[in-house]
Tab-separated table of C-alpha atoms and ligand atoms in Angstrom:
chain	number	residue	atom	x	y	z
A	1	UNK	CA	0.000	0.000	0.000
A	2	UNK	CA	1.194	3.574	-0.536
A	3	UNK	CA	2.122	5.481	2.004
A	4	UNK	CA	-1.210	7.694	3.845
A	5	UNK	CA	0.305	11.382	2.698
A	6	UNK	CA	-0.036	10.271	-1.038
A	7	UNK	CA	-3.893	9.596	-0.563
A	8	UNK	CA	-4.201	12.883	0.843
A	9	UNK	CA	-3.283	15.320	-1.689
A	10	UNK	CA	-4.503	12.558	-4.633
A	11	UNK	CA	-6.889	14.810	-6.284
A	12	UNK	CA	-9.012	12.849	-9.258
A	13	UNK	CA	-9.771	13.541	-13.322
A	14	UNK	CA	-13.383	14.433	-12.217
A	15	UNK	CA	-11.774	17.414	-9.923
A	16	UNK	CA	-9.723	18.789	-12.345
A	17	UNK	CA	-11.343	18.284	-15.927
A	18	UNK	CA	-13.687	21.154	-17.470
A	19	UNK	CA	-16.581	22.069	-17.687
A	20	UNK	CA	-16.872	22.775	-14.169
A	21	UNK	CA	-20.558	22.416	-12.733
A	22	UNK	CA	-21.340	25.937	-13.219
A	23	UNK	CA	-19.653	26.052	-16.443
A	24	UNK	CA	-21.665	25.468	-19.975
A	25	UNK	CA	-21.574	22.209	-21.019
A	26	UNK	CA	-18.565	20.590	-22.810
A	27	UNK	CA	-18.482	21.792	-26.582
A	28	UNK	CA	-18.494	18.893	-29.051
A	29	UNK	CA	-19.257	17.861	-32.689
A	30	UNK	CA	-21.552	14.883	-33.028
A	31	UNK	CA	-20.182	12.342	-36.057
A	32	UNK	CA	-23.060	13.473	-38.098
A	33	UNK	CA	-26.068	15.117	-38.186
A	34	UNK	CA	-24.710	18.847	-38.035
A	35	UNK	CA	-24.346	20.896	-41.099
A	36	UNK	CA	-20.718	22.742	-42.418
A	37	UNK	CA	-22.987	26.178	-40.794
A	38	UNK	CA	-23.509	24.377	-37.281
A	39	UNK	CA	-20.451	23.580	-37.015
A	40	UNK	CA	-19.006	26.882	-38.056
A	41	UNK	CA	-21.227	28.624	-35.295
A	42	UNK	CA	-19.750	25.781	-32.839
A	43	UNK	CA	-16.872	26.970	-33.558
A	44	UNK	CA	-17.086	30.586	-33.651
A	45	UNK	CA	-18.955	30.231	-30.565
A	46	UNK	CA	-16.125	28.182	-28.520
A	47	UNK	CA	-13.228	30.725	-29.761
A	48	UNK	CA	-11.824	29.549	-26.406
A	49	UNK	CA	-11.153	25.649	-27.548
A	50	UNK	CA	-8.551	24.448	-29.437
A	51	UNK	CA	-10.361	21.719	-30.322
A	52	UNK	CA	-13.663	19.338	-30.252
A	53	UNK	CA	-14.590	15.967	-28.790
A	54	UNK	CA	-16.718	13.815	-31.662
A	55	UNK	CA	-19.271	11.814	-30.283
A	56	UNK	CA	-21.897	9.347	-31.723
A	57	UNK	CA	-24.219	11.475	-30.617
A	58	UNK	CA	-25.775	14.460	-28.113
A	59	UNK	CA	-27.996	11.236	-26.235
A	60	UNK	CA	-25.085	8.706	-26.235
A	61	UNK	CA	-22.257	10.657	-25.470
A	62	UNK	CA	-19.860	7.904	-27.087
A	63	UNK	CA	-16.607	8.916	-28.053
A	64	UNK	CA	-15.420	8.956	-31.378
A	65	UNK	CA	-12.588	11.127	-31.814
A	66	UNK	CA	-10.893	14.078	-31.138
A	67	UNK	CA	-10.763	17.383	-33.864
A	68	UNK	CA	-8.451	20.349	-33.687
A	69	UNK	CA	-10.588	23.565	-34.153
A	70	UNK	CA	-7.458	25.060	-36.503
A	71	UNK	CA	-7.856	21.906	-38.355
A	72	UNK	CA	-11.916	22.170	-39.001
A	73	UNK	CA	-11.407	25.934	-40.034
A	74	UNK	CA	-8.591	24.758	-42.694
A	75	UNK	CA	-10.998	22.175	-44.218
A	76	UNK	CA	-14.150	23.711	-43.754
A	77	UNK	CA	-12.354	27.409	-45.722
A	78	UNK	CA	-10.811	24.625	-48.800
A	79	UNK	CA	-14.107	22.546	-48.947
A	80	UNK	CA	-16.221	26.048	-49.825
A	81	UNK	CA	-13.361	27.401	-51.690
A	82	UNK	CA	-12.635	24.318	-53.833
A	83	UNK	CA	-15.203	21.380	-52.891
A	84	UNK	CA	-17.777	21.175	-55.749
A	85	UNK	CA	-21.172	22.066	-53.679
A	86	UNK	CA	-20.245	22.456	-50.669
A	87	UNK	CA	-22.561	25.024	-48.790
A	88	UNK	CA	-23.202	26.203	-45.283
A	89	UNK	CA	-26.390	23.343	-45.390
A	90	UNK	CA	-23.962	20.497	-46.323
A	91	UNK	CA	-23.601	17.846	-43.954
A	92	UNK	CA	-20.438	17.105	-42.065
A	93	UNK	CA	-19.657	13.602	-41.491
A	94	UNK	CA	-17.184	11.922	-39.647
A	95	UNK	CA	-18.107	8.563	-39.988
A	96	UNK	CA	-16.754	5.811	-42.712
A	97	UNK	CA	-19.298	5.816	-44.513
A	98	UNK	CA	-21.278	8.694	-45.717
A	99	UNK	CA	-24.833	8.625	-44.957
A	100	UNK	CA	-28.000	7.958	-47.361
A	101	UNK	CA	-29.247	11.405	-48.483
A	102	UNK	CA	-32.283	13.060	-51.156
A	103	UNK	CA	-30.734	13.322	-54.192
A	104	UNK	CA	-31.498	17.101	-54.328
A	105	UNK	CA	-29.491	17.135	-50.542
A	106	UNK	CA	-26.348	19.136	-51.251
A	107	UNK	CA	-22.770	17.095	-51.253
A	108	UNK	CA	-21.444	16.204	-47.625
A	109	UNK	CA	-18.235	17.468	-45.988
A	110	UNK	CA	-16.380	14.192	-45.269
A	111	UNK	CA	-13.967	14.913	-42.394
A	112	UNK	CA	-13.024	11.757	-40.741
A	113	UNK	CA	-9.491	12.152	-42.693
A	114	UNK	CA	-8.923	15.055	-39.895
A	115	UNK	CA	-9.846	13.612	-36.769
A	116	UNK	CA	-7.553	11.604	-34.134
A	117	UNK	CA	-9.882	8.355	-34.138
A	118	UNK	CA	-8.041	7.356	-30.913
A	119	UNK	CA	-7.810	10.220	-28.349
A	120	UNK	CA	-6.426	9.424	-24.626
A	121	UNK	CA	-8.957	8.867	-22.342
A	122	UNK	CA	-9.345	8.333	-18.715
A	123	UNK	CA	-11.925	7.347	-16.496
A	124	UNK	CA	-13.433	10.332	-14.079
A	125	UNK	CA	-12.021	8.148	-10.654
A	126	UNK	CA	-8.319	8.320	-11.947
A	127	UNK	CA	-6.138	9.698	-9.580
A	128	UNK	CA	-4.212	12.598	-10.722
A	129	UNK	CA	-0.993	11.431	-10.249
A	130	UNK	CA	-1.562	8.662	-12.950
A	131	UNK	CA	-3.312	11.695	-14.931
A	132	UNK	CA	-0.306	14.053	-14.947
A	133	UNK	CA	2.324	11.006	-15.498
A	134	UNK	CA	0.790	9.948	-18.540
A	135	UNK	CA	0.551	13.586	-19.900
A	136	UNK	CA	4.299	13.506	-19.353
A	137	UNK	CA	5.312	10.179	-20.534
A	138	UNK	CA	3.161	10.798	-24.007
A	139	UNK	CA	3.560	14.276	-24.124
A	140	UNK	CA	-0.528	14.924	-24.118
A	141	UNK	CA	-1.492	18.211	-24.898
A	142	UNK	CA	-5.201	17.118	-23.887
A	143	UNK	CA	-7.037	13.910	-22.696
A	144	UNK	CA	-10.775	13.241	-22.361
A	145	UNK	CA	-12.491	11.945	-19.554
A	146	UNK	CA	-15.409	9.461	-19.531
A	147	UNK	CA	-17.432	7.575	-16.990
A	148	UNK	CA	-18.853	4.568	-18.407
A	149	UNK	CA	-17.910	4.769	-21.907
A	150	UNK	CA	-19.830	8.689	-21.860
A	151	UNK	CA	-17.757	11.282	-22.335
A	152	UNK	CA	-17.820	13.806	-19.431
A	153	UNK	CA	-15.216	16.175	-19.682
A	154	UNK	CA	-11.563	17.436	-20.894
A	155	UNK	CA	-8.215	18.285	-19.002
A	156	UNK	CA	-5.716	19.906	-20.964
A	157	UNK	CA	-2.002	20.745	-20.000
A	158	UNK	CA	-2.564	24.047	-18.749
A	159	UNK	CA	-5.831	22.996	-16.879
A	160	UNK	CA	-2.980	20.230	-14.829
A	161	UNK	CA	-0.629	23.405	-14.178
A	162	UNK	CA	-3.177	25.334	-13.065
A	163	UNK	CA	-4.618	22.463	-10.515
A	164	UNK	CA	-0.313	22.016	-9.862
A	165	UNK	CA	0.000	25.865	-8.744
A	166	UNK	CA	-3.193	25.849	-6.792
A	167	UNK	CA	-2.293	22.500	-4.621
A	168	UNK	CA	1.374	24.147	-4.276
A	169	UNK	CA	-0.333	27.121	-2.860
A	170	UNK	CA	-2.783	25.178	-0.722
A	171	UNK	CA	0.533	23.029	0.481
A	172	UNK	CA	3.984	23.997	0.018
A	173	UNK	CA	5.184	21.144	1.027
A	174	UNK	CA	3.373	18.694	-1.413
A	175	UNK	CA	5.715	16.868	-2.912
A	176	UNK	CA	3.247	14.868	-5.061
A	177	UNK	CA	3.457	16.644	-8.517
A	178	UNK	CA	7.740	17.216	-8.182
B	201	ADP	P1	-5.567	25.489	-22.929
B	201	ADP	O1	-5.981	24.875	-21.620
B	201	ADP	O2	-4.182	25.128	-23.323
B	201	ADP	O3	-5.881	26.954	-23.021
B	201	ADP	P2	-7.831	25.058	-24.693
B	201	ADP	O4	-7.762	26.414	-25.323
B	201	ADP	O5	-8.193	23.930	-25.587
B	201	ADP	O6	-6.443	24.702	-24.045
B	201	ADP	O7	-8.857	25.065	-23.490
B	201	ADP	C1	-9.161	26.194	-22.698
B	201	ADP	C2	-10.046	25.736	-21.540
B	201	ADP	O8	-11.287	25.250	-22.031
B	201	ADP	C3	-9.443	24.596	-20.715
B	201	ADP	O9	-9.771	24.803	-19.349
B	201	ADP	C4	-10.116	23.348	-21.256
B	201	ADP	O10	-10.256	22.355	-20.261
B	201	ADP	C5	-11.466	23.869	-21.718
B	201	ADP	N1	-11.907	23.195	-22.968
B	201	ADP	C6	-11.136	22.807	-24.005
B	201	ADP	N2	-11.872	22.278	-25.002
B	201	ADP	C7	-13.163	22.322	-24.581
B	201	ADP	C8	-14.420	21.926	-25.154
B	201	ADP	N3	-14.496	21.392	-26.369
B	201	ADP	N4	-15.553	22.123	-24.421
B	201	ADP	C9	-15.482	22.686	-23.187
B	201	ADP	N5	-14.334	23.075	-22.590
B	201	ADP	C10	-13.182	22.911	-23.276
C-alpha cells in the first residue's frame, strides 16, 4: 500500500477536468447530423477551444474522436473554396461511410481524414498522479475523460498546471506533482 500522505493530496480527473458544474456544457461535434454552418457557429462560438470531442451522438455521449478547431477551419475554408457544392447546409460527417441522403441534398463534408480516431482517455475516478504522469510520458497536450464509456469532460495541459499551482499554494510542502 502507498504510504497515507499520497492519498491525501490525490486529487481525481473528475476534480480537475472542465466544464466545471457551473460552467456550460462541454463543446463537441456529433459524427453526423450537423451541417458545415452548425459547425461553423460551434466553432465561432467556442473561440476559447482548441479543439472538439466527436461523439456518436448528443444522447449517447460515445466517443469517437478528437478534432483540432485550426484543423476544421482549414478544411471547412478549402471545402467552400474548392469542394464542388459544398454550402453552409452540407452535412459534415465523420463517420466511414457517408450517410443515405435526397438526391437534391447538397454534397457532404467528409472529415473523418482530420480527426484523431483514438484520443487518450481516462476514467473520471483516476487519480491525478496517474493523470499528470501519462501527460508527461506521451507528451498529451489534452485527454478526455469518460465515466462509463460517456464522455464527461476534458483536461488539458494548462488545466494540470493550473490544478499544480493551486495544490502548491494550498501546500507547500506537497511533494506529489515534483
Ligand atoms: P488550454 O488549456 O491550453 O488553453 P484550450 O484552449 O483547448 O487549451 O482550453 C481552454 C479551456 O477550455 C481549458 O480549461 C479546457 O479544459 C477547456 N476546454 C477545451 N476544449 C473544450 C471543449 N471542447 N468544451 C469545453 N471546454 C473545453
Amino acid at each position: 500500500l502507498e504510504p497515507k500522505e499520497e492519498f491525501e493530496h490525490s486529487s481525481l480527473a473528475v476534480d480537475v477536468m472542465r466544464p466545471r458544474r457551473s460552467d456550460p456544457a462541454l463543446a463537441v461535434l456529433t459524427q453526423e447530423g450537423m451541417t458545415v454552418g452548425e459547425v461553423e457557429v460551434r466553432i465561432q462560438k467556442s473561440t476559447h477551444y482548441s479543439g472538439f470531442p466527436v461523439v456518436v451522438s448528443q444522447e449517447s455521449q460515445r466517443l469517437v474522436g478528437f478534432v483540432l478547431r485550426r484543423d476544421l477551419l482549414i478544411s471547412i475554408d478549402n471545402a467552400r473554396k474548392r469542394q464542388e457544392g459544398v454550402v453552409s447546409a452540407s452535412q459534415v460527417v465523420f463517420t466511414e461511410h457517408a450517410p443515405a441522403q435526397a438526391a437534391e441534398a447538397p454534397p457532404p463534408l467528409r472529415l473523418r481524414g482530420i480527426m484523431d480516431l483514438s484520443p487518450f482517455t481516462v476514467t473520471d475516478h483516476t487519480p491525478m498522479d496517474i493523470t499528470v504522469d501519462i501527460f508527461r510520458k506521451l507528451g498529451l497536450r489534452q485527454c478526455l475523460v469518460t465515466h462509463n464509456g460517456r464522455l464527461l469532460g476534458i483536461i488539458t495541459k494548462k488545466d494540470i498546471l493550473k490544478h499544480m499551482a493551486q495544490i502548491a499554494n494550498r501546500d507547500p510542502d506537497s511533494i506529489l506533482f515534483n
